[in-house]
Amino acid sequence: MPPGPHAGTAPTMRDVAREAGVSKALVSIVLRGAPGASAETRERVLATAGRIGYRPNRTASLLARTRTQQLGIVLDLHNSFHADLVDRALQAADRVGYQLILSPTTRHHDEERAIATALEFRCEALLLIGSRLSDERLAAAVGGLPLVSIGREVTLPTADVVRSADDRGMEEVVEHLVTLGHRRIAHVDGGSGRISEARRAGFEQGVRRHRLLGRSRVVAGGSSEADGRRAAEQLLRRAEPPTAVAAFNDHCALGVVDALGDAGLRVPQDVSVTGYDDSPLARLRAIDLTSVRQDVDRLAHWAVTAATERLDGGRTRRRELVLDPQLLARGSSGPAPVGG
């Protein structure tokens, strides 16, 4: 028998993955005989396992053939909208006899590590909220496992998608602010990622329709309060600061509001501010943030149903649902100041 990659130790599934140039999840799929890997990949993985002398643990193999009834859900630990979605998804999963395994992302635990953690718990499918990975990196990370992308489009054949029309939602924000008389409008974007791209495109489409491209601008931001604060400080240094700021999400908007307050500006009398996602924070009376609501109940229920349809019903055809968001005007947006 050929020696393993580490002298004196038996080769592991991780060793097979490294030698074959694929993910550990994909090796697991091949060795279990599960769907999701091409014929060429199966042949390469099996040949590699034989060459390095990998022998699966029989007890582990028996366990792997047992249904776990577990769905993994990957979320941003610091995003209250994600937490709201998880709460509804937990209810939906309970109703159909599945458990939801939470695998959070943080600054020190990225999305690929969160996916790998969910796979280690032997989740049968994954729900990804606001994934930022490219389709190629997602395919490598999940290894053909069924997944549901919540919030952004994914084109993998094993991926179902449920999302809101983020571009239309941000266009509604622009329309609302223009109706209030604002002409100098800024958008604090969400950085990289398809959700940020869609909201930025919606903003640009809205100001273009009202011929305000020359007076409006997009500044780099992000999804956190700190990102919103930095962007607002940058906007306030301009010769003609905006009279309204449309932030990428509610957390970013709160950072904008905080920076405006430190500068002695009032919301909405001096500057109107809007968010996105209609998180629980936005609804607090003390914050009263104009925001865009996504149908959390429907997003979560549809995602769980899509995953279980593949697992229990054998569906292989890809599905996608796009929902219309709803603008909710509150106290953080008001008429443009005189001369604005």
mmCIF file of C-alpha atoms in Angstrom:
data_model
loop_
_atom_site.group_PDB
_atom_site.id
_atom_site.type_symbol
_atom_site.label_atom_id
_atom_site.label_comp_id
_atom_site.label_asym_id
_atom_site.label_seq_id
_atom_site.Cartn_x
_atom_site.Cartn_y
_atom_site.Cartn_z
ATOM 1 C CA MET A 1 0.000 0.000 0.000
ATOM 2 C CA PRO A 2 1.433 3.443 -0.865
ATOM 3 C CA PRO A 3 2.327 5.570 2.153
ATOM 4 C CA GLY A 4 -0.036 8.363 3.176
ATOM 5 C CA PRO A 5 0.859 12.031 2.754
ATOM 6 C CA HIS A 6 2.093 12.060 6.370
ATOM 7 C CA ALA A 7 4.446 9.240 7.242
ATOM 8 C CA GLY A 8 3.063 6.963 9.929
ATOM 9 C CA THR A 9 -0.509 8.234 9.626
ATOM 10 C CA ALA A 10 -3.446 6.932 7.601
ATOM 11 C CA PRO A 11 -4.522 9.223 4.742
ATOM 12 C CA THR A 12 -7.625 11.294 5.493
ATOM 13 C CA MET A 13 -10.439 12.681 3.365
ATOM 14 C CA ARG A 14 -8.712 16.064 3.569
ATOM 15 C CA ASP A 15 -5.563 14.494 2.075
ATOM 16 C CA VAL A 16 -7.606 13.083 -0.817
ATOM 17 C CA ALA A 17 -9.125 16.542 -1.429
ATOM 18 C CA ARG A 18 -5.734 18.238 -1.472
ATOM 19 C CA GLU A 19 -4.164 15.644 -3.777
ATOM 20 C CA ALA A 20 -7.142 15.673 -6.172
ATOM 21 C CA GLY A 21 -7.425 19.462 -6.178
ATOM 22 C CA VAL A 22 -11.045 19.546 -5.016
ATOM 23 C CA SER A 23 -12.916 20.461 -1.831
ATOM 24 C CA LYS A 24 -13.381 18.087 1.082
ATOM 25 C CA ALA A 25 -17.138 18.393 0.566
ATOM 26 C CA LEU A 26 -16.785 17.156 -3.015
ATOM 27 C CA VAL A 27 -14.673 14.190 -1.888
ATOM 28 C CA SER A 28 -17.403 13.317 0.613
ATOM 29 C CA ILE A 29 -20.036 13.427 -2.142
ATOM 30 C CA VAL A 30 -18.002 11.114 -4.385
ATOM 31 C CA LEU A 31 -17.216 8.596 -1.647
ATOM 32 C CA ARG A 32 -20.867 8.493 -0.558
ATOM 33 C CA GLY A 33 -22.044 8.040 -4.133
ATOM 34 C CA ALA A 34 -24.268 11.100 -3.792
ATOM 35 C CA PRO A 35 -25.269 13.276 -6.769
ATOM 36 C CA GLY A 36 -23.413 16.525 -7.397
ATOM 37 C CA ALA A 37 -20.068 15.549 -8.945
ATOM 38 C CA SER A 38 -19.232 15.061 -12.623
ATOM 39 C CA ALA A 39 -18.059 11.707 -13.962
ATOM 40 C CA GLU A 40 -14.589 13.132 -14.539
ATOM 41 C CA THR A 41 -14.367 14.414 -10.950
ATOM 42 C CA ARG A 42 -15.585 11.096 -9.533
ATOM 43 C CA GLU A 43 -12.949 9.232 -11.500
ATOM 44 C CA ARG A 44 -10.186 11.600 -10.347
ATOM 45 C CA VAL A 45 -11.200 11.465 -6.685
ATOM 46 C CA LEU A 46 -11.513 7.662 -6.634
ATOM 47 C CA ALA A 47 -8.167 7.265 -8.436
ATOM 48 C CA THR A 48 -6.504 9.628 -5.946
ATOM 49 C CA ALA A 49 -8.007 7.783 -2.969
ATOM 50 C CA GLY A 50 -6.657 4.504 -4.318
ATOM 51 C CA ARG A 51 -3.238 5.942 -5.116
ATOM 52 C CA ILE A 52 -2.596 7.392 -1.650
ATOM 53 C CA GLY A 53 -4.192 4.435 0.141
ATOM 54 C CA TYR A 54 -7.224 6.163 1.644
ATOM 55 C CA ARG A 55 -9.630 3.766 3.382
ATOM 56 C CA PRO A 56 -12.930 5.207 4.665
ATOM 57 C CA ASN A 57 -13.873 4.593 8.274
ATOM 58 C CA ARG A 58 -16.698 2.044 8.065
ATOM 59 C CA THR A 59 -18.543 3.430 11.108
ATOM 60 C CA ALA A 60 -18.373 6.930 9.679
ATOM 61 C CA SER A 61 -19.573 5.628 6.315
ATOM 62 C CA LEU A 62 -22.611 4.041 7.924
ATOM 63 C CA LEU A 63 -23.385 7.271 9.743
ATOM 64 C CA ALA A 64 -23.014 9.225 6.512
ATOM 65 C CA ARG A 65 -25.772 7.196 4.891
ATOM 66 C CA THR A 66 -28.221 8.214 7.643
ATOM 67 C CA ARG A 67 -30.394 11.278 7.030
ATOM 68 C CA THR A 68 -29.634 14.087 9.489
ATOM 69 C CA GLN A 69 -32.694 16.255 8.715
ATOM 70 C CA GLN A 70 -30.407 19.268 9.207
ATOM 71 C CA LEU A 71 -30.189 22.448 7.160
ATOM 72 C CA GLY A 72 -27.207 24.726 7.591
ATOM 73 C CA ILE A 73 -27.777 28.482 7.499
ATOM 74 C CA VAL A 74 -24.898 30.918 7.022
ATOM 75 C CA LEU A 75 -25.465 34.463 8.271
ATOM 76 C CA ASP A 76 -23.693 37.646 9.333
ATOM 77 C CA LEU A 77 -23.640 37.477 13.116
ATOM 78 C CA HIS A 78 -23.862 41.277 13.470
ATOM 79 C CA ASN A 79 -26.708 41.874 11.015
ATOM 80 C CA SER A 80 -30.112 42.203 12.701
ATOM 81 C CA PHE A 81 -31.951 41.622 9.396
ATOM 82 C CA HIS A 82 -30.155 38.280 9.068
ATOM 83 C CA ALA A 83 -31.185 37.422 12.622
ATOM 84 C CA ASP A 84 -34.797 38.214 11.736
ATOM 85 C CA LEU A 85 -34.595 35.883 8.738
ATOM 86 C CA VAL A 86 -33.093 33.085 10.846
ATOM 87 C CA ASP A 87 -35.900 33.416 13.381
ATOM 88 C CA ARG A 88 -38.532 32.887 10.656
ATOM 89 C CA ALA A 89 -36.512 30.093 9.002
ATOM 90 C CA LEU A 90 -36.325 28.256 12.330
ATOM 91 C CA GLN A 91 -40.113 28.287 12.512
ATOM 92 C CA ALA A 92 -40.440 27.074 8.921
ATOM 93 C CA ALA A 93 -37.921 24.268 9.470
ATOM 94 C CA ASP A 94 -39.647 23.127 12.666
ATOM 95 C CA ARG A 95 -42.919 22.749 10.791
ATOM 96 C CA VAL A 96 -41.405 20.269 8.321
ATOM 97 C CA GLY A 97 -39.309 18.297 10.800
ATOM 98 C CA TYR A 98 -35.885 19.783 10.054
ATOM 99 C CA GLN A 99 -33.308 21.323 12.369
ATOM 100 C CA LEU A 100 -31.495 24.510 11.476
ATOM 101 C CA ILE A 101 -27.754 24.609 12.200
ATOM 102 C CA LEU A 102 -26.464 28.184 12.486
ATOM 103 C CA SER A 103 -22.996 28.902 11.094
ATOM 104 C CA PRO A 104 -22.166 32.605 11.456
ATOM 105 C CA THR A 105 -19.638 34.772 9.666
ATOM 106 C CA THR A 106 -17.637 37.421 11.507
ATOM 107 C CA ARG A 107 -14.582 39.540 10.738
ATOM 108 C CA HIS A 108 -12.437 36.589 11.802
ATOM 109 C CA HIS A 109 -14.578 33.729 10.426
ATOM 110 C CA ASP A 110 -15.257 34.186 6.720
ATOM 111 C CA GLU A 111 -18.053 32.715 4.625
ATOM 112 C CA GLU A 112 -16.044 29.787 3.283
ATOM 113 C CA ARG A 113 -15.110 28.731 6.821
ATOM 114 C CA ALA A 114 -18.745 29.091 7.896
ATOM 115 C CA ILE A 115 -19.829 26.817 5.021
ATOM 116 C CA ALA A 116 -17.163 24.262 5.938
ATOM 117 C CA THR A 117 -18.391 24.276 9.551
ATOM 118 C CA ALA A 118 -21.975 23.601 8.434
ATOM 119 C CA LEU A 119 -20.767 20.686 6.308
ATOM 120 C CA GLU A 120 -18.900 19.223 9.281
ATOM 121 C CA PHE A 121 -22.264 19.032 11.057
ATOM 122 C CA ARG A 122 -23.482 16.913 8.111
ATOM 123 C CA CYS A 123 -26.095 19.391 6.967
ATOM 124 C CA GLU A 124 -28.006 18.095 3.954
ATOM 125 C CA ALA A 125 -28.517 21.498 2.342
ATOM 126 C CA LEU A 126 -27.370 25.060 2.932
ATOM 127 C CA LEU A 127 -29.233 28.365 3.175
ATOM 128 C CA LEU A 128 -26.921 31.311 2.509
ATOM 129 C CA ILE A 129 -28.062 34.809 3.486
ATOM 130 C CA GLY A 130 -26.495 37.580 1.427
ATOM 131 C CA SER A 131 -23.596 35.456 0.178
ATOM 132 C CA ARG A 132 -20.619 37.462 -1.087
ATOM 133 C CA LEU A 133 -18.781 34.568 -2.753
ATOM 134 C CA SER A 134 -18.515 34.269 -6.527
ATOM 135 C CA ASP A 135 -20.352 31.370 -8.149
ATOM 136 C CA GLU A 136 -17.016 29.625 -8.723
ATOM 137 C CA ARG A 137 -15.960 29.877 -5.072
ATOM 138 C CA LEU A 138 -19.424 28.829 -3.929
ATOM 139 C CA ALA A 139 -19.303 25.741 -6.134
ATOM 140 C CA ALA A 140 -15.930 24.769 -4.686
ATOM 141 C CA ALA A 141 -17.078 25.402 -1.100
ATOM 142 C CA VAL A 142 -20.365 23.443 -1.186
ATOM 143 C CA GLY A 143 -19.229 20.616 -3.444
ATOM 144 C CA GLY A 144 -22.571 20.073 -5.182
ATOM 145 C CA LEU A 145 -24.685 20.142 -2.027
ATOM 146 C CA PRO A 146 -28.156 21.673 -2.562
ATOM 147 C CA LEU A 147 -28.224 25.301 -1.506
ATOM 148 C CA VAL A 148 -30.646 28.205 -1.391
ATOM 149 C CA SER A 149 -29.324 31.716 -1.857
ATOM 150 C CA ILE A 150 -31.374 34.259 0.093
ATOM 151 C CA GLY A 151 -30.973 37.817 -1.101
ATOM 152 C CA ARG A 152 -28.778 37.503 -4.196
ATOM 153 C CA GLU A 153 -28.717 35.744 -7.525
ATOM 154 C CA VAL A 154 -26.628 32.587 -7.931
ATOM 155 C CA THR A 155 -26.475 30.636 -11.199
ATOM 156 C CA LEU A 156 -25.321 27.218 -9.962
ATOM 157 C CA PRO A 157 -27.625 24.346 -11.072
ATOM 158 C CA THR A 158 -27.853 23.067 -7.473
ATOM 159 C CA ALA A 159 -28.819 26.524 -6.165
ATOM 160 C CA ASP A 160 -32.318 27.910 -5.759
ATOM 161 C CA VAL A 161 -32.701 31.663 -5.280
ATOM 162 C CA VAL A 162 -35.162 33.794 -3.344
ATOM 163 C CA ARG A 163 -34.501 37.511 -3.260
ATOM 164 C CA SER A 164 -36.022 40.950 -3.323
ATOM 165 C CA ALA A 165 -35.697 43.261 -6.314
ATOM 166 C CA ASP A 166 -33.062 45.427 -4.640
ATOM 167 C CA ASP A 167 -32.673 47.738 -7.614
ATOM 168 C CA ARG A 168 -36.383 48.566 -7.610
ATOM 169 C CA GLY A 169 -36.318 49.111 -3.861
ATOM 170 C CA MET A 170 -33.537 51.684 -4.111
ATOM 171 C CA GLU A 171 -35.265 53.364 -7.055
ATOM 172 C CA GLU A 172 -38.287 53.826 -4.771
ATOM 173 C CA VAL A 173 -36.024 55.489 -2.205
ATOM 174 C CA VAL A 174 -34.791 57.983 -4.812
ATOM 175 C CA GLU A 175 -38.350 58.676 -5.948
ATOM 176 C CA HIS A 176 -39.399 59.322 -2.341
ATOM 177 C CA LEU A 177 -36.543 61.771 -1.739
ATOM 178 C CA VAL A 178 -37.067 63.603 -5.027
ATOM 179 C CA THR A 179 -40.765 63.982 -4.210
ATOM 180 C CA LEU A 180 -39.681 65.650 -0.949
ATOM 181 C CA GLY A 181 -37.710 68.204 -2.969
ATOM 182 C CA HIS A 182 -34.191 66.787 -2.612
ATOM 183 C CA ARG A 183 -31.803 67.312 -5.508
ATOM 184 C CA ARG A 184 -28.415 66.640 -3.899
ATOM 185 C CA ILE A 185 -28.731 62.974 -2.943
ATOM 186 C CA ALA A 186 -25.879 60.651 -1.963
ATOM 187 C CA HIS A 187 -25.838 56.874 -1.840
ATOM 188 C CA VAL A 188 -23.560 55.127 0.654
ATOM 189 C CA ASP A 189 -23.073 51.759 -0.997
ATOM 190 C CA GLY A 190 -22.471 48.354 0.553
ATOM 191 C CA GLY A 191 -19.044 47.651 -0.915
ATOM 192 C CA SER A 192 -18.490 44.574 -3.073
ATOM 193 C CA GLY A 193 -21.128 41.917 -3.696
ATOM 194 C CA ARG A 194 -24.174 41.534 -5.912
ATOM 195 C CA ILE A 195 -26.677 42.951 -3.418
ATOM 196 C CA SER A 196 -24.633 46.136 -3.157
ATOM 197 C CA GLU A 197 -24.309 46.253 -6.950
ATOM 198 C CA ALA A 198 -28.078 45.927 -7.393
ATOM 199 C CA ARG A 199 -28.887 48.688 -4.893
ATOM 200 C CA ARG A 200 -26.242 50.954 -6.404
ATOM 201 C CA ALA A 201 -27.672 50.326 -9.885
ATOM 202 C CA GLY A 202 -31.159 51.178 -8.621
ATOM 203 C CA PHE A 203 -29.914 54.445 -7.129
ATOM 204 C CA GLU A 204 -28.153 55.418 -10.340
ATOM 205 C CA GLN A 205 -31.214 54.555 -12.405
ATOM 206 C CA GLY A 206 -33.404 56.677 -10.128
ATOM 207 C CA VAL A 207 -31.237 59.794 -10.229
ATOM 208 C CA ARG A 208 -30.708 59.365 -13.981
ATOM 209 C CA ARG A 209 -34.455 59.315 -14.550
ATOM 210 C CA HIS A 210 -34.751 62.619 -12.678
ATOM 211 C CA ARG A 211 -31.661 64.078 -14.410
ATOM 212 C CA LEU A 212 -29.783 64.418 -11.133
ATOM 213 C CA LEU A 213 -26.623 62.473 -11.993
ATOM 214 C CA GLY A 214 -24.514 65.635 -11.879
ATOM 215 C CA ARG A 215 -25.782 66.626 -8.426
ATOM 216 C CA SER A 216 -25.860 63.181 -6.846
ATOM 217 C CA ARG A 217 -23.027 60.833 -5.997
ATOM 218 C CA VAL A 218 -22.148 57.352 -4.755
ATOM 219 C CA VAL A 219 -19.573 56.959 -1.979
ATOM 220 C CA ALA A 220 -17.919 53.795 -0.750
ATOM 221 C CA GLY A 221 -19.482 52.380 2.392
ATOM 222 C CA GLY A 222 -20.339 48.975 3.774
ATOM 223 C CA SER A 223 -22.850 47.148 5.918
ATOM 224 C CA SER A 224 -21.915 48.395 9.394
ATOM 225 C CA GLU A 225 -22.459 51.527 11.479
ATOM 226 C CA ALA A 226 -18.738 52.312 11.249
ATOM 227 C CA ASP A 227 -18.921 52.181 7.447
ATOM 228 C CA GLY A 228 -21.827 54.631 7.431
ATOM 229 C CA ARG A 229 -20.037 56.999 9.785
ATOM 230 C CA ARG A 230 -16.882 57.081 7.647
ATOM 231 C CA ALA A 231 -18.897 57.719 4.480
ATOM 232 C CA ALA A 232 -20.904 60.531 6.108
ATOM 233 C CA GLU A 233 -17.726 62.231 7.352
ATOM 234 C CA GLN A 234 -16.424 62.120 3.780
ATOM 235 C CA LEU A 235 -19.652 63.630 2.423
ATOM 236 C CA LEU A 236 -19.619 66.439 4.975
ATOM 237 C CA ARG A 237 -16.187 67.568 3.789
ATOM 238 C CA ARG A 238 -17.577 68.395 0.350
ATOM 239 C CA ALA A 239 -18.243 71.992 -0.680
ATOM 240 C CA GLU A 240 -21.892 71.106 -1.301
ATOM 241 C CA PRO A 241 -22.864 68.219 1.007
ATOM 242 C CA PRO A 242 -26.031 66.287 0.190
ATOM 243 C CA THR A 243 -29.410 67.123 1.648
ATOM 244 C CA ALA A 244 -30.351 63.419 1.643
ATOM 245 C CA VAL A 245 -28.402 60.187 2.104
ATOM 246 C CA ALA A 246 -29.679 56.773 0.969
ATOM 247 C CA ALA A 247 -27.666 54.163 2.851
ATOM 248 C CA PHE A 248 -27.029 50.560 1.806
ATOM 249 C CA ASN A 249 -28.817 49.151 4.869
ATOM 250 C CA ASP A 250 -30.202 50.191 8.239
ATOM 251 C CA HIS A 251 -26.948 49.651 10.148
ATOM 252 C CA CYS A 252 -25.064 51.822 7.663
ATOM 253 C CA ALA A 253 -27.805 54.468 7.917
ATOM 254 C CA LEU A 254 -27.449 54.603 11.709
ATOM 255 C CA GLY A 255 -23.754 55.338 11.299
ATOM 256 C CA VAL A 256 -24.662 58.194 8.953
ATOM 257 C CA VAL A 257 -27.156 59.583 11.485
ATOM 258 C CA ASP A 258 -24.533 59.393 14.237
ATOM 259 C CA ALA A 259 -21.955 61.314 12.192
ATOM 260 C CA LEU A 260 -24.500 63.973 11.246
ATOM 261 C CA GLY A 261 -25.392 64.455 14.906
ATOM 262 C CA ASP A 262 -21.743 64.916 15.837
ATOM 263 C CA ALA A 263 -21.510 67.590 13.135
ATOM 264 C CA GLY A 264 -24.454 69.476 14.657
ATOM 265 C CA LEU A 265 -26.883 68.560 11.867
ATOM 266 C CA ARG A 266 -30.463 67.481 12.492
ATOM 267 C CA VAL A 267 -32.268 64.545 10.858
ATOM 268 C CA PRO A 268 -34.428 65.165 8.846
ATOM 269 C CA GLN A 269 -34.506 68.993 9.125
ATOM 270 C CA ASP A 270 -30.996 69.434 7.711
ATOM 271 C CA VAL A 271 -30.334 66.046 6.103
ATOM 272 C CA SER A 272 -32.755 63.212 5.385
ATOM 273 C CA VAL A 273 -31.458 59.650 5.853
ATOM 274 C CA THR A 274 -32.893 56.363 4.607
ATOM 275 C CA GLY A 275 -31.921 52.753 5.222
ATOM 276 C CA TYR A 276 -32.778 49.389 3.729
ATOM 277 C CA ASP A 277 -34.094 46.063 5.119
ATOM 278 C CA ASP A 278 -36.565 47.482 7.675
ATOM 279 C CA SER A 279 -34.683 45.782 10.491
ATOM 280 C CA PRO A 280 -36.077 45.807 14.052
ATOM 281 C CA LEU A 281 -33.778 48.767 14.749
ATOM 282 C CA ALA A 282 -35.453 50.871 12.066
ATOM 283 C CA ARG A 283 -38.850 50.385 13.684
ATOM 284 C CA LEU A 284 -37.816 51.688 17.110
ATOM 285 C CA ARG A 285 -39.607 54.943 17.913
ATOM 286 C CA ALA A 286 -36.371 56.656 18.924
ATOM 287 C CA ILE A 287 -34.817 55.861 15.534
ATOM 288 C CA ASP A 288 -37.885 55.975 13.255
ATOM 289 C CA LEU A 289 -35.842 55.227 10.146
ATOM 290 C CA THR A 290 -37.309 55.384 6.651
ATOM 291 C CA SER A 291 -36.405 52.013 5.185
ATOM 292 C CA VAL A 292 -37.266 49.404 2.552
ATOM 293 C CA ARG A 293 -39.064 46.334 3.831
ATOM 294 C CA GLN A 294 -38.366 42.882 2.480
ATOM 295 C CA ASP A 295 -40.930 40.130 3.040
ATOM 296 C CA VAL A 296 -38.983 38.234 5.700
ATOM 297 C CA ASP A 297 -41.673 35.611 6.290
ATOM 298 C CA ARG A 298 -41.929 34.733 2.621
ATOM 299 C CA LEU A 299 -38.152 34.787 2.047
ATOM 300 C CA ALA A 300 -37.545 32.378 4.933
ATOM 301 C CA HIS A 301 -40.479 30.046 4.237
ATOM 302 C CA TRP A 302 -39.683 29.802 0.520
ATOM 303 C CA ALA A 303 -35.998 29.082 1.238
ATOM 304 C CA VAL A 304 -36.753 26.202 3.610
ATOM 305 C CA THR A 305 -39.381 24.793 1.248
ATOM 306 C CA ALA A 306 -36.992 24.932 -1.712
ATOM 307 C CA ALA A 307 -34.316 23.036 0.216
ATOM 308 C CA THR A 308 -36.676 20.314 1.433
ATOM 309 C CA GLU A 309 -38.198 19.912 -2.040
ATOM 310 C CA ARG A 310 -34.788 18.864 -3.305
ATOM 311 C CA LEU A 311 -34.057 16.633 -0.319
ATOM 312 C CA ASP A 312 -37.434 14.950 0.135
ATOM 313 C CA GLY A 313 -39.042 15.305 -3.282
ATOM 314 C CA GLY A 314 -36.037 14.781 -5.510
ATOM 315 C CA ARG A 315 -36.534 17.996 -7.452
ATOM 316 C CA THR A 316 -33.501 18.901 -9.578
ATOM 317 C CA ARG A 317 -34.864 21.800 -11.657
ATOM 318 C CA ARG A 318 -33.585 25.167 -10.480
ATOM 319 C CA ARG A 319 -36.117 27.652 -9.052
ATOM 320 C CA GLU A 320 -35.960 31.398 -8.457
ATOM 321 C CA LEU A 321 -38.417 33.820 -6.830
ATOM 322 C CA VAL A 322 -38.025 37.619 -6.962
ATOM 323 C CA LEU A 323 -40.182 39.643 -4.562
ATOM 324 C CA ASP A 324 -41.090 43.323 -4.717
ATOM 325 C CA PRO A 325 -39.848 45.317 -1.688
ATOM 326 C CA GLN A 326 -41.877 48.088 -0.023
ATOM 327 C CA LEU A 327 -40.719 51.563 0.977
ATOM 328 C CA LEU A 328 -41.809 52.616 4.481
ATOM 329 C CA ALA A 329 -41.536 56.363 5.035
ATOM 330 C CA ARG A 330 -40.822 57.338 8.650
ATOM 331 C CA GLY A 331 -39.447 60.302 10.535
ATOM 332 C CA SER A 332 -35.856 60.230 9.240
ATOM 333 C CA SER A 333 -36.836 61.638 5.837
ATOM 334 C CA GLY A 334 -38.507 64.994 5.315
ATOM 335 C CA PRO A 335 -38.701 67.981 2.957
ATOM 336 C CA ALA A 336 -35.430 69.326 1.573
ATOM 337 C CA PRO A 337 -34.156 72.400 3.446
ATOM 338 C CA VAL A 338 -34.749 75.738 1.783
ATOM 339 C CA GLY A 339 -32.067 76.301 -0.824
ATOM 340 C CA GLY A 340 -31.155 72.571 -0.873
#
